[in-house]
Short mmCIF file of C-alpha atoms and ligand atoms in Angstrom, two decimals:
data_model
loop_
_atom_site.label_atom_id
_atom_site.label_comp_id
_atom_site.label_asym_id
_atom_site.label_seq_id
_atom_site.Cartn_x
_atom_site.Cartn_y
_atom_site.Cartn_z
CA MET A 139 -13.14 -4.53 -6.26
CA ARG A 140 -9.71 -5.92 -6.47
CA LYS A 141 -7.11 -3.78 -4.52
CA LEU A 142 -4.12 -2.83 -6.43
CA ASN A 143 -2.30 -1.71 -3.39
CA PRO A 144 -0.37 -4.70 -2.04
CA PHE A 145 -0.98 -3.48 1.58
CA ALA A 146 -4.64 -3.14 1.10
CA ASN A 147 -5.19 -6.89 0.96
CA ILE A 148 -3.46 -7.69 4.27
CA PRO A 149 -5.97 -9.13 6.74
CA THR A 150 -6.45 -7.58 10.12
CA ILE A 151 -3.44 -7.90 12.29
CA MET A 152 -4.08 -8.30 16.02
CA THR A 153 -2.23 -6.68 18.72
CA ALA A 154 -0.44 -8.83 21.37
CA GLU A 155 -3.31 -8.52 23.76
CA GLU A 156 -5.90 -9.37 21.14
CA ILE A 157 -3.99 -12.39 20.07
CA ILE A 158 -3.82 -13.57 23.74
CA GLU A 159 -7.48 -13.12 24.19
CA PHE A 160 -8.44 -14.65 20.94
CA ALA A 161 -6.36 -17.79 21.54
CA HIS A 162 -7.47 -17.98 25.09
CA ASN A 163 -11.18 -17.90 24.09
CA ARG A 164 -10.59 -20.46 21.39
CA SER A 165 -8.95 -22.80 23.78
CA LEU A 166 -11.76 -22.60 26.26
CA ARG A 167 -14.37 -23.15 23.67
CA LEU A 168 -12.85 -26.49 22.78
CA SER A 169 -15.35 -29.14 23.89
CA MET A 170 -13.91 -32.52 24.63
CA LYS A 171 -15.66 -35.76 24.06
CA SER A 172 -14.30 -38.28 26.44
CA SER A 173 -15.76 -41.39 27.72
CA LEU A 174 -17.42 -41.21 31.06
CA ARG A 175 -15.85 -44.35 32.03
CA MET A 176 -12.46 -42.59 32.01
CA LYS A 177 -11.12 -41.50 35.31
CA LYS A 178 -11.37 -37.71 36.08
CA VAL A 179 -7.60 -37.29 36.07
CA GLU A 180 -7.43 -38.79 32.54
CA ARG A 181 -10.22 -36.64 31.33
CA THR A 182 -8.46 -33.63 32.73
CA ARG A 183 -5.14 -34.68 31.03
CA ILE A 184 -6.81 -34.99 27.70
CA ARG A 185 -8.56 -31.57 28.17
CA GLU A 186 -5.58 -29.67 29.30
CA ILE A 187 -3.41 -31.01 26.58
CA ALA A 188 -6.01 -30.07 23.98
CA ARG A 189 -6.45 -26.62 25.45
CA LEU A 190 -2.72 -25.80 25.54
CA GLN A 191 -2.33 -27.21 21.94
CA GLU A 192 -5.16 -25.14 20.79
CA PHE A 193 -3.89 -21.98 22.50
CA THR A 194 -0.43 -22.41 20.91
CA LYS A 195 -1.95 -23.26 17.49
CA GLN A 196 -4.01 -20.01 17.57
CA VAL A 197 -1.21 -17.79 18.67
CA LYS A 198 1.10 -19.24 16.02
CA ALA A 199 -1.56 -18.81 13.35
CA LYS A 200 -2.00 -15.09 14.11
CA ILE A 201 1.72 -14.42 14.26
CA THR A 202 2.38 -16.38 11.09
CA GLU A 203 -0.54 -14.66 9.29
CA ALA A 204 0.70 -11.20 10.23
CA VAL A 205 4.21 -11.83 8.97
CA GLU A 206 3.50 -13.99 5.92
CA GLN A 207 0.58 -11.88 4.63
CA PHE A 208 2.71 -8.67 4.91
CA PRO A 209 4.24 -8.04 1.45
CA SER A 210 8.01 -8.51 1.54
CA VAL A 211 9.93 -5.45 0.67
CA GLU A 212 12.03 -7.55 -1.94
CA ARG A 213 9.05 -8.20 -3.95
CA LEU A 214 7.39 -4.75 -3.98
CA HIS A 215 7.25 -2.34 -6.91
CA PRO A 216 10.00 0.43 -6.33
CA PHE A 217 7.26 2.93 -5.99
CA TYR A 218 6.05 1.21 -2.85
CA VAL A 219 9.63 0.43 -1.70
CA GLU A 220 10.39 4.05 -1.81
CA LEU A 221 7.26 5.22 -0.15
CA SER A 222 7.45 2.62 2.57
CA GLU A 223 11.05 3.70 3.18
CA ILE A 224 9.94 7.26 3.74
CA LEU A 225 6.67 6.54 5.59
CA VAL A 226 7.66 3.65 7.78
CA GLY A 227 11.39 2.76 7.37
CA ASN A 228 12.03 -0.55 5.64
CA ASP A 229 14.89 -1.77 8.01
CA ARG A 230 12.61 -1.15 11.08
CA LEU A 231 9.77 -2.86 9.28
CA LYS A 232 11.94 -5.99 8.51
CA GLN A 233 13.23 -6.02 12.09
CA SER A 234 9.67 -5.91 13.48
CA LEU A 235 8.44 -8.65 11.26
CA GLY A 236 11.49 -10.71 12.04
CA ALA A 237 11.13 -10.23 15.75
CA VAL A 238 7.52 -11.36 15.74
CA TYR A 239 8.24 -14.35 13.62
CA ASN A 240 11.14 -15.38 15.94
CA CYS A 241 8.74 -15.72 18.80
CA ILE A 242 7.64 -19.06 17.30
CA PRO A 243 10.51 -21.32 18.39
CA SER A 244 10.29 -20.19 22.04
CA ILE A 245 6.48 -20.65 21.97
CA ASP A 246 7.04 -24.15 20.69
CA GLU A 247 9.60 -24.92 23.21
CA ILE A 248 7.31 -23.71 26.08
CA THR A 249 4.40 -25.54 24.74
CA ASN A 250 6.32 -28.95 24.36
CA LYS A 251 7.96 -28.57 27.81
CA HIS A 252 4.47 -28.11 29.48
CA LEU A 253 2.74 -30.72 27.44
CA GLN A 254 5.33 -33.11 28.66
CA ALA A 255 4.67 -32.01 32.21
CA ILE A 256 0.93 -32.57 31.74
CA LYS A 257 1.57 -36.04 30.31
CA LEU A 258 3.65 -37.02 33.21
CA ALA A 259 1.55 -35.43 36.06
CA ASP A 260 -0.53 -37.63 38.20
CA ASP A 261 -2.47 -34.93 39.86
CA PHE A 262 -5.32 -33.04 37.92
CA ARG A 263 -4.31 -29.73 39.69
CA GLN A 264 -0.85 -29.96 38.57
CA MET A 265 -2.15 -30.44 35.04
CA LYS A 266 -4.15 -27.27 35.14
CA GLN A 267 -1.20 -25.39 36.71
CA SER A 268 1.09 -26.56 33.92
CA ARG A 269 -1.41 -25.47 31.24
CA SER A 270 -1.80 -22.14 32.89
CA ALA A 271 1.85 -21.59 33.42
CA ALA A 272 2.45 -22.25 29.64
CA LYS A 273 -0.12 -19.87 28.58
CA GLY A 274 1.27 -17.32 31.01
CA ARG A 275 4.83 -17.72 29.55
CA ILE A 276 3.63 -17.55 25.93
CA SER A 277 1.60 -14.38 26.78
CA SER A 278 4.72 -12.83 28.22
CA ILE A 279 6.60 -13.61 25.00
CA LEU A 280 3.82 -11.91 23.06
CA ARG A 281 3.71 -8.88 25.23
CA ALA A 282 7.47 -8.55 24.96
CA THR A 283 7.11 -8.11 21.19
CA ALA A 284 3.95 -6.02 21.42
CA LYS A 285 5.65 -2.94 20.25
CA ASN A 286 6.72 -4.77 17.11
CA LEU A 287 3.15 -5.88 16.46
CA ASP A 288 2.04 -2.39 17.02
CA PHE A 289 4.56 -1.05 14.55
CA ILE A 290 3.48 -3.60 11.86
CA ILE A 291 -0.17 -2.60 12.33
CA LYS A 292 0.64 1.10 12.03
CA ALA A 293 2.72 0.37 8.96
CA LYS A 294 -0.07 -1.50 7.34
CA GLU A 295 -2.45 1.30 8.17
CA THR A 296 -0.23 3.95 6.52
CA LEU A 297 0.79 1.89 3.58
CA SER A 298 -2.59 0.66 2.70
CA LYS A 299 -3.72 4.16 2.11
CA LEU A 300 -1.28 4.63 -0.66
CA PRO A 301 -2.76 4.71 -4.23
CA GLY A 302 -3.16 1.36 -5.79
CA ILE A 303 -1.12 0.99 -8.99
CA THR A 304 -0.74 -1.92 -11.46
CA PRO A 305 3.00 -1.75 -11.47
CA ASN A 306 3.62 -2.83 -14.97
CA THR A 307 0.83 -1.12 -16.75
CA PRO A 308 1.71 2.17 -18.70
CA THR A 309 1.02 4.91 -16.25
CA ILE A 310 0.34 8.48 -17.12
CA VAL A 311 0.67 11.11 -14.24
CA CYS A 312 -1.12 14.40 -14.38
CA ALA A 313 0.61 17.40 -12.99
CA GLY A 314 -0.24 21.04 -12.93
CA PHE A 315 -1.66 23.68 -10.47
CA PRO A 316 -5.16 23.06 -8.94
CA ASN A 317 -8.10 23.82 -11.08
CA VAL A 318 -6.34 23.49 -14.48
CA GLY A 319 -8.49 20.44 -15.29
CA LYS A 320 -6.57 17.44 -14.15
CA SER A 321 -9.43 15.61 -12.65
CA THR A 322 -11.70 16.55 -15.46
CA LEU A 323 -9.30 14.73 -17.84
CA VAL A 324 -8.89 11.75 -15.83
CA LYS A 325 -12.66 11.22 -15.59
CA ALA A 326 -13.05 12.02 -19.32
CA VAL A 327 -10.77 9.31 -20.45
CA SER A 328 -11.35 6.70 -17.83
CA THR A 329 -13.62 3.90 -19.15
CA ALA A 330 -14.05 2.15 -15.80
CA GLU A 331 -15.20 3.79 -12.66
CA PRO A 332 -12.13 5.70 -11.52
CA GLU A 333 -10.53 4.37 -8.28
CA ILE A 334 -10.10 6.56 -5.31
CA ALA A 335 -6.93 6.47 -3.27
CA TYR A 336 -5.03 8.55 -0.86
CA TYR A 337 -1.59 9.93 -0.48
CA PRO A 338 -0.52 10.43 3.15
CA PHE A 339 0.93 13.83 2.17
CA THR A 340 -2.42 15.45 1.07
CA THR A 341 -5.84 15.48 2.50
CA ARG A 342 -7.37 15.19 -1.02
CA SER A 343 -8.02 11.94 -2.80
CA VAL A 344 -6.04 10.83 -5.67
CA ILE A 345 -8.12 9.52 -8.61
CA ILE A 346 -6.82 6.75 -10.77
CA GLY A 347 -8.45 6.30 -14.15
CA HIS A 348 -8.32 3.01 -16.23
CA LEU A 349 -8.57 3.04 -19.92
CA LYS A 350 -7.54 1.03 -23.05
CA VAL A 351 -5.54 2.66 -25.78
CA ASP A 352 -5.70 0.14 -28.71
CA THR A 353 -4.75 -3.09 -27.09
CA HIS A 354 -2.94 -1.57 -24.04
CA SER A 355 -4.31 -1.10 -20.64
CA VAL A 356 -3.35 2.27 -19.28
CA GLN A 357 -3.86 3.98 -16.05
CA ILE A 358 -3.83 7.66 -15.52
CA VAL A 359 -3.28 9.18 -12.09
CA ASP A 360 -4.41 12.67 -10.81
CA THR A 361 -2.09 14.04 -8.12
CA PRO A 362 -3.91 16.65 -6.13
CA GLY A 363 -1.74 18.26 -3.63
CA ILE A 364 1.41 16.59 -4.95
CA LEU A 365 2.59 18.03 -8.12
CA ASP A 366 0.62 21.23 -7.95
CA ARG A 367 2.64 23.77 -6.06
CA PRO A 368 6.22 25.13 -5.99
CA MET A 369 8.83 22.77 -4.60
CA ALA A 370 10.27 25.51 -2.30
CA LYS A 371 7.14 25.30 -0.12
CA ARG A 372 7.63 21.52 0.51
CA ASN A 373 9.12 19.63 3.35
CA GLU A 374 11.70 16.86 2.79
CA ILE A 375 9.15 14.05 3.14
CA GLU A 376 7.00 15.61 0.51
CA ARG A 377 9.96 16.02 -1.89
CA GLU A 378 10.95 12.31 -1.35
CA ALA A 379 7.46 11.29 -1.96
CA ILE A 380 7.33 13.10 -5.19
CA ALA A 381 10.54 11.44 -6.12
CA ALA A 382 8.88 8.12 -5.66
CA LEU A 383 6.57 9.13 -8.42
CA LYS A 384 9.32 8.70 -10.89
CA TYR A 385 8.85 5.01 -10.58
CA LEU A 386 5.25 5.27 -11.29
CA ALA A 387 5.21 7.84 -14.15
CA HIS A 388 5.97 6.25 -17.53
CA VAL A 389 4.88 9.66 -18.91
CA ILE A 390 3.77 13.00 -17.27
CA ILE A 391 1.12 15.16 -18.55
CA PHE A 392 1.75 18.68 -17.40
CA MET A 393 -1.51 20.57 -17.78
CA ILE A 394 -1.55 24.33 -18.33
CA ASP A 395 -4.70 26.54 -18.21
CA PRO A 396 -3.74 29.40 -20.51
CA SER A 397 -7.13 31.10 -19.82
CA GLU A 398 -5.91 31.63 -16.27
CA ALA A 399 -9.33 30.90 -15.15
CA CYS A 400 -7.75 28.41 -12.66
CA GLY A 401 -6.43 31.39 -10.72
CA TRP A 402 -2.77 30.94 -11.60
CA THR A 403 -1.00 33.18 -14.03
CA PHE A 404 0.56 31.52 -17.17
CA ASP A 405 4.02 32.58 -15.80
CA GLN A 406 3.41 30.87 -12.53
CA GLN A 407 2.37 27.65 -14.41
CA LEU A 408 5.50 27.83 -16.52
CA ASN A 409 7.65 28.05 -13.30
CA LEU A 410 5.93 24.82 -11.94
CA LEU A 411 6.41 23.29 -15.20
CA SER A 412 10.26 23.76 -15.25
CA GLU A 413 10.37 22.55 -11.59
CA VAL A 414 8.52 19.36 -12.59
CA GLN A 415 10.85 18.95 -15.56
CA LYS A 416 13.78 19.19 -13.14
CA MET A 417 12.32 16.59 -10.82
CA PHE A 418 11.64 14.10 -13.53
CA PRO A 419 14.48 14.51 -15.96
CA ILE A 420 14.09 11.21 -17.67
CA ASN A 421 10.30 10.78 -17.80
CA PRO A 422 8.76 11.86 -21.05
CA LEU A 423 6.50 14.88 -20.40
CA LEU A 424 3.75 16.15 -22.57
CA ILE A 425 2.62 19.64 -22.24
CA VAL A 426 -1.14 20.24 -22.63
CA LEU A 427 -3.03 23.49 -22.91
CA ASN A 428 -6.42 22.81 -21.60
CA LYS A 429 -9.55 25.07 -21.56
CA VAL A 430 -8.81 26.43 -25.03
CA ASP A 431 -12.54 26.91 -25.39
CA ILE A 432 -12.48 29.88 -22.97
CA THR A 433 -8.93 31.16 -23.67
CA PRO A 434 -8.93 34.49 -25.46
CA PRO A 435 -7.20 34.24 -28.83
CA GLU A 436 -4.32 36.55 -27.89
CA LYS A 437 -3.50 34.49 -24.69
CA LEU A 438 -3.77 31.34 -26.79
CA GLU A 439 -1.39 32.61 -29.34
CA GLU A 440 1.11 33.75 -26.65
CA ALA A 441 0.88 30.19 -25.05
CA ARG A 442 1.54 28.52 -28.40
CA ARG A 443 4.45 30.88 -29.03
CA ARG A 444 6.06 30.11 -25.68
CA LEU A 445 5.26 26.40 -25.60
CA PRO A 446 5.58 25.24 -29.17
CA GLY A 447 4.47 21.70 -29.87
CA SER A 448 2.06 21.53 -26.86
CA HIS A 449 -1.18 19.69 -27.12
CA GLU A 450 -4.54 21.43 -26.99
CA ILE A 451 -7.61 19.95 -25.48
CA ILE A 452 -11.02 20.87 -23.99
CA ALA A 453 -11.19 18.45 -21.10
CA ILE A 454 -14.85 19.10 -20.26
CA GLU A 455 -15.95 18.40 -23.65
CA GLY A 456 -13.51 15.59 -24.29
CA THR A 457 -12.03 17.35 -27.29
CA GLY A 458 -8.63 16.18 -28.12
CA VAL A 459 -8.33 13.73 -25.27
CA GLU A 460 -8.29 10.58 -27.20
CA LYS A 461 -5.44 11.79 -29.52
CA LEU A 462 -3.59 12.99 -26.39
CA MET A 463 -3.88 9.51 -24.66
CA ARG A 464 -2.60 7.89 -27.83
CA GLU A 465 0.47 10.12 -27.97
CA ALA A 466 1.03 9.67 -24.31
CA VAL A 467 1.15 5.92 -24.65
CA GLU A 468 3.35 6.24 -27.71
CA ALA A 469 5.78 8.29 -25.57
CA VAL A 470 6.04 5.26 -23.17
CA ASP A 471 8.86 2.97 -24.00
CA LEU A 472 6.76 -0.19 -24.24
CA ALA A 473 9.68 -2.44 -25.16
CA SER A 474 11.66 -1.53 -21.98
CA LEU A 475 8.40 -1.84 -19.98
CA GLN A 476 7.88 -5.26 -21.33
CA GLU A 477 11.60 -6.05 -20.25
CA SER A 478 10.92 -4.86 -16.73
CA VAL A 479 7.64 -6.98 -16.55
CA ASP A 480 9.63 -10.08 -17.62
CA GLU A 481 12.37 -9.35 -15.04
CA TYR A 482 9.77 -8.84 -12.39
CA LEU A 483 8.07 -12.07 -13.23
CA GLU A 484 11.33 -13.86 -13.32
CA SER A 485 12.32 -12.56 -9.86
CA LEU A 486 9.12 -13.95 -8.53
CA SER A 487 9.57 -17.51 -9.91
CA LYS A 488 13.10 -17.61 -8.42
CA ARG A 489 11.77 -17.60 -4.94
N1 LIG B 25 -14.14 25.87 -19.88
C1 LIG B 25 -13.47 24.80 -19.49
N2 LIG B 25 -13.49 24.41 -18.17
C2 LIG B 25 -12.84 23.37 -17.85
C3 LIG B 25 -12.19 22.42 -18.64
N3 LIG B 25 -11.55 21.47 -18.01
C4 LIG B 25 -11.89 21.71 -16.72
N4 LIG B 25 -12.61 22.75 -16.59
C5 LIG B 25 -13.17 23.34 -15.38
O1 LIG B 25 -12.14 23.70 -14.52
C6 LIG B 25 -12.43 23.58 -13.17
C7 LIG B 25 -11.37 22.79 -12.40
O2 LIG B 25 -11.27 21.44 -12.96
P1 LIG B 25 -10.66 20.17 -12.33
O3 LIG B 25 -10.62 19.09 -13.08
O4 LIG B 25 -11.24 20.00 -10.85
O5 LIG B 25 -9.22 20.79 -12.01
P2 LIG B 25 -8.09 20.05 -11.10
O6 LIG B 25 -7.82 20.74 -9.79
O7 LIG B 25 -6.76 20.36 -11.87
O8 LIG B 25 -8.28 18.65 -10.95
C8 LIG B 25 -13.77 22.72 -13.14
O9 LIG B 25 -14.81 23.65 -12.83
C9 LIG B 25 -13.83 22.26 -14.55
O10 LIG B 25 -15.29 22.04 -14.99
C10 LIG B 25 -12.20 23.01 -20.07
O11 LIG B 25 -11.62 22.31 -21.06
N5 LIG B 25 -12.89 24.01 -20.35
MG1 LIG B 26 -8.69 17.66 -9.07
#
């Protein structure tokens, strides 16, 4: 399946030692066809030149790959920029990528100098020595930047676990206490197999559903462990991570279980609702009363009175969910979304 997280598509990045070993093996595997009529010293010269060139080529390829395949921060969706800042540190990441890339000129310089020496040498031992000295010096450069490579590898590992999002697709984020029925709703409306992703702040997986509302592709994101408990109990990193959601959520569905079968009282749920409203002051928010099938009439009346205008659904039966999705998409400002898509595409073509 196509990965929607830009970090999930980065190929494996090797550590300094792995690059050295990989390039070394490749250079040794090189088989040279040379005429037997050639003198041994000339055969050695050709072989040592080829081996050094191959070693350098492989080292540079691995370095370049690591840096160039890493999504550049400038081109990321703000959701990932913010989370990458919290989880990894964008300055540090840029520094590490830059430091690794900056090894290339010195590697070229060492290679050229030693290739020259091999070309001029008249003794085959001297040639081998030059080749081996060059590899040693290039390996030292790599080892000196090993901690940068390690940092990039770690960053990739962390960031590739973030949920994949299609940045410019209308996105509905589900909030509400555990067991109110968020996952049930996502599964009920998702036409394709929901995607499973992880936030580094919660041990539970995030479910992302994909559906079409009229002609629009829409995604709906369940957020277990994220928007489902009071803010007071959160650490700073979690708060910031939640703040990153504002870039993702074109509209928030706040789900309430008025039956209280979820284990949270109606009042507790109202408190969480007002916290979420405070955290996302500009995102449109729809209030949904779920489980109306098992809610006693007097509790339902009370909920309707205190939350007038809220939507009522039975997620397990799919009752009311289609209408809810339609209204959610109507709440998304599609015109300004289209503008941001255009801006984004324009910024890409400028590079
Ligand atoms: N009776 C009833 N049960 C529901 C409804 N929606 C969800 N549930 C049940 O509520 C429980 C929690 O649902 P789940 O989707 O896992 O909640 P989440 O923690 O918010 O994702 C599950 O046992 C569901 O089957 C509903 O509309 N009516
Ligand atoms: Mg769930």
